[in-house]
Amino acid sequence: MKAHAGRVIALSVLARCTSAQVDYSQYVNPFLGSEGAIPGYAYGGGDIFVGGAVPFGMVKLGLDTFEEPVNQSALNGGWTPKGKVTGISLLHESGTGGGPKYGYPAQMPLTRIGDGAGDGVNLLDNRTYWQSRVGDDVASVGYFKTQFESGVTVELSATRHASIYQYTYPSSTDKHVLIDFSHYLPYPSRSWDSQFYTGGEIQIQPNGSIYTGYTSIANGWCLGPPVTIYVCGEFDSAPDNAETFSGKNTFPVGRHFRTFDNGTTPQPTFRGSEARSGPLNDRVGAIFSWNGTNSLSLIKSRVGVSFMSVDKACAYKNEEVASWDIQQTAQAARDEWNRDVFSKIQVDASPSANKTRLALLYSSLYFMHLIPSERVGENPLWESDEPYWDDFYTMWDLFRNQVSLWHLIQPSYYESMIRSLIDMFKNEGYMPDGRSGNYNGLVQGGSNADNVLADAYVKGLRGQINWTEGYAAVKKNAEVVPFFDQNPVDPLGSLKEGRSALIDWIPLGYVSADRSTRAVSKSVEYSLNDFAVSQIAAGEEPGDQELYLQRSAGWQLSWDTEAEARGFTGFVMPRFVNGTFHKTYNITNCGDCNWSDESYEGTAFEYSFVIPHDVERMIDLMGGPQHFETRLDYIFQPNTSGVDLGVNGLGITTINNVANEPDFGTPYLYNYLNKQWKSVQRSRQLANDFYFNASQGIPGNSDAGALNCWLVWQMLGLYPIVTTPVYLLESPWFSDINITVNHNSTLRIKAESLDDGYYVQSVKINGNEWSKNWFEHGDFDIMTEGGEIMFTLGEEQKVWETGDMPPSPGHRVVEPGGSLS
Ligand SMILES: *[C@@H]1O[C@H](CO)[C@@H](O)[C@H](O)[C@H]1NC(C)=O
Ligand SMILES: *[C@@H]1O[C@H](CO)[C@@H](O)[C@H](O)[C@H]1NC(C)=O
Ligand SMILES: *[C@@H]1O[C@H](CO)[C@@H](O)[C@H](O)[C@H]1NC(C)=O
Ligand SMILES: *[C@@H]1O[C@H](CO)[C@@H](O)[C@H](O)[C@H]1NC(C)=O
Ligand SMILES: *[C@@H]1O[C@H](CO)[C@@H](O)[C@H](O)[C@H]1NC(C)=O
Ligand SMILES: *[C@@H]1O[C@H](CO)[C@@H](O)[C@H](O)[C@H]1NC(C)=O
Ligand SMILES: *[C@@H]1O[C@H](CO)[C@@H](O)[C@H](O)[C@H]1NC(C)=O
Ligand SMILES: *[C@@H]1O[C@H](CO)[C@@H](O)[C@H](O)[C@H]1NC(C)=O
Ligand SMILES: *[C@@H]1O[C@H](CO)[C@@H](O)[C@H](O)[C@H]1NC(C)=O
Ligand SMILES: *[C@@H]1O[C@H](CO)[C@@H](O)[C@H](O)[C@H]1NC(C)=O
Ligand SMILES: *[C@@H]1O[C@H](CO)[C@@H](O)[C@H](O)[C@H]1NC(C)=O
Ligand SMILES: *[C@@H]1O[C@H](CO)[C@@H](O)[C@H](O)[C@H]1NC(C)=O
């Protein structure tokens, strides 16, 4: 099976079917989202990780590349379609749109190393040994294979904290493996928030086949302090020669220390069995060599990593990669994915099934389970019995609907994540809105962990979560201004954690445009955050509930009834401290829509639709149901967008931007008019127009899988209203879906007459006629005990729902543009 443009999806030939289990992993396209709109380049694509990993694995083993021109590349996931390989490393993100993070610690197989000066290879200069790839890369779940121009074939697989590399060298070449502890994913087009190396140590054990040590890499997207990772690597055969080296640290990383910029890269100094960085943060590494033209052409390496110690890294290596057979590790990864992820949503996979849909479903599930990274027992910062996670990159993406799916199909992992978030609050002061490299940041708008906790809370997730502390965590976000972190992109507030615009929000009730950045989007996000706080308060601190419900109406204070655009009147607008609105603000064009602008990654036109807790009031303020419907119809018309969305919406010409998170729920708003068929029509069209089983198959950065998860809900025929127990009913893509919810119950979703059309004609829940276009988590205990939702589909665009419209549980009427009484 051949994927687009030089990528091959490996058939899992070894996939043995133990019992009657289906190998769903065979339907995953590991390259879906690896390419952007410009063929052969990653720019504007999914920024996904490609390589070997287990669900939420700490280790994600894959290629790191350097692709030029840098303005149409994106190194975030490491892999790029045509980039030159600079190393093969264990830690990666997937789908992130900010600056690259991780890409360490690395190995690199070389067929020549020269004599230091002779043939031009300099172990300190990746440009002297980087490799183009020959032919098509091959990937399947848990396995990756490529061939370098040097002739070396590389195969990779991973476990939770370790990995296995397999190098097949041409018989006539030298065989070397470079261990480069100063390797990381750079940010070639921007240096101020690029990662940089701050030091390490490497030792080669006496018998020569084992190396240990650590590397520290700082900065990256959230401007974090150095991350130290301990490494334990082993080769399956003793090398003929193995030596460490060190060299001057001359990386060109802008304002950071010891930059030589366009100076000549120095040569390494060989150091025998041990090299240390010393006070000048020298680069360190090692070179393992197996002598030339003997018969040995296969070299394997197992590597474990730990944020705690070398001993732990060695233990992971030994326990998790017990065999040198890479196919065993790959099979174990595939088994885990099938067992813990894919089999949670089962659809017909018989020969007659639509393979495109299988690929879209199982690939989407795959990409929404790569980050955050589970790091239980791997928290270097404080001692705790609570679980630890990292790489929430970011809550702003995850809260929209991804956490709601994890709630159903990953209850154990999800409970563990929430406990970890609360433990961060207890030990560091705040839950993260983004977190990576053990460091909170960046905050794009509100404190969206509040929404995550509220969603879990209202749906009854308890387990070992201490909700007294959970409530304290969200209340802190709502009440305490975080310290100012001096991030150069925002002169007015902290991007690290919390809600810096509380300086406006508490006294004024809205986020002002003169004392804070991103006033429009923050006013909208803080409103939902405070609704979330009120949802938890209802159970944990009832006396607080009313206060936060009142604050959750703050968006109405930012609603300018006179603002007009494209014939529509009334929008959330930037409002100054003195109470006047920024009247000349462009409602359809947020400019760069960036950190220091008045609205973040979305226009005032779009954000005026993002009030999920009080759609009723939003409809009122837009002039009632008819005006609302006309406005909603308008944002899906082609060529209405007034903003250049850049990579956050390449090729999208509608005001509604399906490629970015703020608008995820907007196509479903017709349910609030009891015109569910129009939600189905819009959302199905968006899915068909922008999602494909191809390298360019998603309309932007996958954002930790948020875009993929949007598609999963679309295919299930449901959409969750986060922070509330409500699910909207839409239209499933399969005639029979079994979802394992709440550990071991089965929610079955059936669709009769799927082939006749995708409009809903009627719905039954557990055999009862259902007249509403929504239901709640607790209805019939369907999401906890299981049950059956039966859709009857057809081609008629039918108003089938006669019952109540979806609720607006945060409904409050406040004078638009008014002030706190
Ligand atoms: C990148 O820069 C080149 C010129 O150096 C230009 O031709 C190309 O269009 C740019 N690509 C993008 C995506 O901006
Ligand atoms: C490779 O070398 C170039 C030039 O020194 C440098 O900019 C880059 O950060 C290096 N590393 C990688 C992984 O690309
Ligand atoms: C090297 O030593 C380690 C432990 O000290 C051992 O596990 C490994 O088998 C040895 N390798 C060789 C090639 O002797
Ligand atoms: C380095 O860059 C500077 C400033 O652009 C230039 O004047 C100098 O000639 C360059 N040096 C080398 C060795 O390329
Ligand atoms: C391997 O090559 C090195 C360097 O050429 C040499 O010193 C060494 O003796 C060789 N070892 C074997 C086992 O041939
Ligand atoms: C769903 O589960 C039911 C009951 O076990 C079974 O009969 C049906 O075949 C399953 N459907 C799918 C698509 O797996
Ligand atoms: C299979 O599904 C895809 C995606 O929904 C659709 O475009 C295609 O028409 C379907 N193929 C058949 C034969 O129904
Ligand atoms: C929950 O946390 C609170 C505050 O730290 C503590 O007093 C209480 O004992 C905890 N509850 C449980 C069940 O551990
Ligand atoms: C209100 O504040 C804005 C921003 O500082 C200023 O432009 C405007 O003139 C002020 N209006 C009044 C009436 O003070
Ligand atoms: C956003 O601002 C940052 C920092 O000023 C800048 O580097 C980046 O290019 C901007 N992005 C866009 C899309 O304007
Ligand atoms: C807003 O921006 C759009 C798109 O750039 C532009 O066409 C329009 O004229 C602007 N509107 C106002 C009121 O400035
Ligand atoms: C279902 O899972 C829950 C939670 O793991 C467990 O307590 C319960 O015993 C399981 N029930 C069955 C029937 O397996």
Coordinates of N, CA and C in Angstrom, one line a residue, residues 610-700:
V610 N -18.4 32.0 20.4 CA -17.8 31.0 21.3 C -18.2 31.1 22.7
I611 N -19.5 31.0 23.0 CA -20.0 31.1 24.3 C -20.8 29.8 24.7
P612 N -20.1 28.7 24.8 CA -20.9 27.4 24.9 C -21.8 27.3 26.1
H613 N -21.4 28.1 27.2 CA -22.2 27.9 28.4 C -23.5 28.8 28.4
D614 N -23.6 29.7 27.5 CA -24.8 30.5 27.4 C -25.1 30.9 26.0
V615 N -25.4 29.8 25.2 CA -25.7 30.1 23.8 C -27.1 30.9 23.7
E616 N -27.9 30.6 24.6 CA -29.2 31.3 24.6 C -29.0 32.9 24.6
R617 N -28.2 33.3 25.5 CA -27.9 34.8 25.6 C -27.2 35.3 24.3
M618 N -26.3 34.5 23.8 CA -25.6 34.8 22.6 C -26.6 35.0 21.4
I619 N -27.6 34.1 21.4 CA -28.6 34.2 20.3 C -29.4 35.5 20.5
D620 N -29.8 35.8 21.7 CA -30.5 37.0 22.0 C -29.7 38.2 21.5
L621 N -28.5 38.3 21.9 CA -27.7 39.4 21.6 C -27.4 39.6 20.1
M622 N -27.5 38.5 19.4 CA -27.4 38.6 17.9 C -28.7 38.9 17.2
G623 N -29.7 39.2 18.1 CA -31.0 39.6 17.5 C -32.0 38.5 17.4
G624 N -31.8 37.4 18.1 CA -32.8 36.3 18.1 C -32.5 35.3 17.0
P625 N -33.3 34.2 17.1 CA -32.9 33.0 16.3 C -32.8 33.2 14.8
Q626 N -33.6 34.1 14.2 CA -33.5 34.2 12.7 C -32.2 34.9 12.4
H627 N -31.9 36.0 13.1 CA -30.7 36.7 12.8 C -29.5 35.9 13.1
F628 N -29.6 35.1 14.1 CA -28.5 34.2 14.5 C -28.2 33.2 13.4
E629 N -29.3 32.6 12.9 CA -29.2 31.6 11.9 C -28.5 32.2 10.6
T630 N -29.0 33.4 10.2 CA -28.4 34.1 9.0 C -27.0 34.3 9.2
R631 N -26.6 34.8 10.4 CA -25.2 35.1 10.7 C -24.3 33.8 10.6
L632 N -24.9 32.8 11.2 CA -24.2 31.5 11.2 C -24.1 31.0 9.8
D633 N -25.1 31.1 9.0 CA -25.0 30.7 7.6 C -23.9 31.4 6.9
Y634 N -23.8 32.7 7.2 CA -22.9 33.6 6.5 C -21.4 33.2 6.7
I635 N -21.1 32.7 7.9 CA -19.6 32.4 8.1 C -19.1 31.2 7.4
F636 N -20.1 30.5 6.8 CA -19.6 29.3 6.0 C -19.6 29.6 4.5
Q637 N -19.9 30.8 4.2 CA -19.8 31.2 2.7 C -18.4 31.4 2.3
P638 N -18.0 30.8 1.1 CA -16.7 31.0 0.6 C -16.3 32.5 0.5
N639 N -15.0 32.8 0.6 CA -14.5 34.1 0.3 C -15.1 35.2 1.3
T640 N -15.4 34.8 2.5 CA -15.9 35.8 3.4 C -14.8 36.2 4.4
S641 N -13.7 35.3 4.5 CA -12.7 35.6 5.5 C -12.0 36.9 5.2
G642 N -11.7 37.7 6.2 CA -11.0 39.0 6.0 C -9.6 38.9 6.5
V643 N -9.1 37.7 6.9 CA -7.8 37.7 7.6 C -6.9 36.6 6.9
D644 N -5.6 36.9 6.9 CA -4.7 35.9 6.4 C -4.4 35.0 7.6
L645 N -4.9 33.8 7.5 CA -4.8 32.9 8.7 C -3.4 32.2 8.8
G646 N -2.6 32.4 7.7 CA -1.3 31.7 7.8 C -1.4 30.2 8.0
V647 N -0.5 29.7 8.7 CA -0.5 28.2 8.9 C -1.7 27.7 9.7
N648 N -2.4 28.7 10.4 CA -3.6 28.3 11.2 C -4.9 28.2 10.4
G649 N -4.7 28.2 9.1 CA -5.9 28.0 8.2 C -5.6 28.2 6.7
L650 N -4.6 27.5 6.3 CA -4.1 27.5 4.9 C -5.3 27.1 4.0
G651 N -5.6 27.9 3.1 CA -6.6 27.5 2.1 C -8.1 27.7 2.5
I652 N -8.3 28.2 3.7 CA -9.6 28.4 4.2 C -10.1 29.8 3.9
T653 N -11.2 30.0 3.2 CA -11.7 31.3 2.8 C -12.9 31.7 3.5
T654 N -13.5 30.8 4.4 CA -14.7 31.2 5.1 C -14.3 31.9 6.5
I655 N -15.2 32.7 7.0 CA -14.9 33.2 8.4 C -14.7 32.1 9.4
N656 N -15.6 31.1 9.3 CA -15.4 30.0 10.1 C -14.1 29.2 9.7
N657 N -13.3 29.0 10.7 CA -12.0 28.3 10.5 C -11.9 27.0 11.1
V658 N -12.2 26.0 10.3 CA -12.3 24.6 10.9 C -10.9 24.1 11.3
A659 N -9.9 24.8 10.9 CA -8.5 24.4 11.2 C -8.0 24.8 12.5
N660 N -8.7 25.6 13.2 CA -8.2 26.1 14.5 C -9.3 26.0 15.6
E661 N -8.8 25.9 16.8 CA -9.6 25.5 17.9 C -10.8 26.4 18.3
P662 N -10.7 27.7 18.2 CA -11.8 28.5 18.7 C -13.1 28.1 18.0
D663 N -13.1 27.8 16.7 CA -14.3 27.5 15.9 C -14.7 26.1 15.9
F664 N -14.1 25.2 16.7 CA -14.4 23.8 16.6 C -15.9 23.5 16.8
G665 N -16.5 24.2 17.7 CA -17.9 23.9 18.1 C -18.9 24.7 17.2
T666 N -18.5 25.7 16.5 CA -19.4 26.6 15.8 C -20.3 25.9 14.8
P667 N -19.8 25.0 14.0 CA -20.7 24.3 13.0 C -21.8 23.6 13.6
Y668 N -21.7 23.3 14.9 CA -22.8 22.5 15.6 C -23.8 23.3 16.2
L669 N -23.7 24.7 16.1 CA -24.6 25.6 16.9 C -26.0 25.5 16.3
Y670 N -26.2 25.0 15.1 CA -27.6 24.8 14.6 C -28.5 24.0 15.5
N671 N -27.8 23.1 16.3 CA -28.6 22.3 17.2 C -29.4 23.2 18.2
Y672 N -28.8 24.4 18.5 CA -29.5 25.3 19.4 C -30.7 26.0 18.8
L673 N -30.9 25.7 17.5 CA -32.1 26.3 16.9 C -33.1 25.1 16.6
N674 N -32.8 23.9 17.1 CA -33.5 22.8 16.7 C -33.5 22.6 15.1
K675 N -32.4 22.9 14.6 CA -32.2 22.6 13.1 C -30.9 21.7 13.0
Q676 N -31.0 20.6 13.7 CA -29.8 19.7 13.7 C -29.3 19.3 12.4
W677 N -30.2 19.3 11.4 CA -29.8 18.8 10.0 C -28.8 19.8 9.5
K678 N -28.9 21.0 9.9 CA -27.9 22.0 9.3 C -26.5 21.8 10.0
S679 N -26.5 21.5 11.3 CA -25.2 21.1 11.9 C -24.6 19.9 11.2
V680 N -25.4 18.9 10.9 CA -24.9 17.8 10.2 C -24.4 18.2 8.8
Q681 N -25.1 19.0 8.1 CA -24.7 19.4 6.8 C -23.4 20.1 6.8
R682 N -23.3 21.1 7.7 CA -22.1 21.9 7.7 C -20.9 21.1 8.2
S683 N -21.0 20.4 9.3 CA -19.9 19.7 9.8 C -19.4 18.6 8.9
R684 N -20.4 17.9 8.3 CA -20.0 16.8 7.4 C -19.2 17.4 6.2
Q685 N -19.7 18.6 5.7 CA -19.0 19.2 4.5 C -17.6 19.6 4.9
L686 N -17.5 20.2 6.1 CA -16.1 20.5 6.5 C -15.2 19.3 6.6
A687 N -15.7 18.3 7.2 CA -14.9 17.0 7.3 C -14.5 16.5 5.9
N688 N -15.5 16.5 5.0 CA -15.2 16.0 3.7 C -14.2 16.9 2.9
D689 N -14.4 18.2 3.2 CA -13.5 19.1 2.4 C -12.1 19.2 2.9
F690 N -11.9 18.9 4.2 CA -10.6 19.2 4.8 C -9.8 18.0 5.4
Y691 N -10.5 16.9 5.5 CA -9.8 15.7 6.1 C -9.7 14.6 5.1
F692 N -8.5 14.1 4.9 CA -8.2 13.0 3.9 C -7.2 12.0 4.5
N693 N -7.3 10.8 3.9 CA -6.3 9.8 4.2 C -5.1 10.1 3.4
A694 N -4.3 11.1 3.7 CA -3.2 11.5 2.9 C -2.2 12.3 3.8
S695 N -1.0 12.5 3.3 CA 0.0 13.3 4.0 C -0.5 14.7 4.3
Q696 N -1.2 15.3 3.4 CA -1.8 16.6 3.7 C -3.2 16.5 4.2
G697 N -3.5 15.4 5.0 CA -4.9 15.1 5.3 C -5.5 15.8 6.4
I698 N -4.9 16.8 7.1 CA -5.6 17.6 8.1 C -5.3 19.1 7.8
P699 N -6.2 19.9 8.1 CA -6.1 21.3 7.7 C -5.2 22.2 8.5
G700 N -4.2 21.7 9.1 CA -3.3 22.6 9.9 C -2.6 21.7 10.9

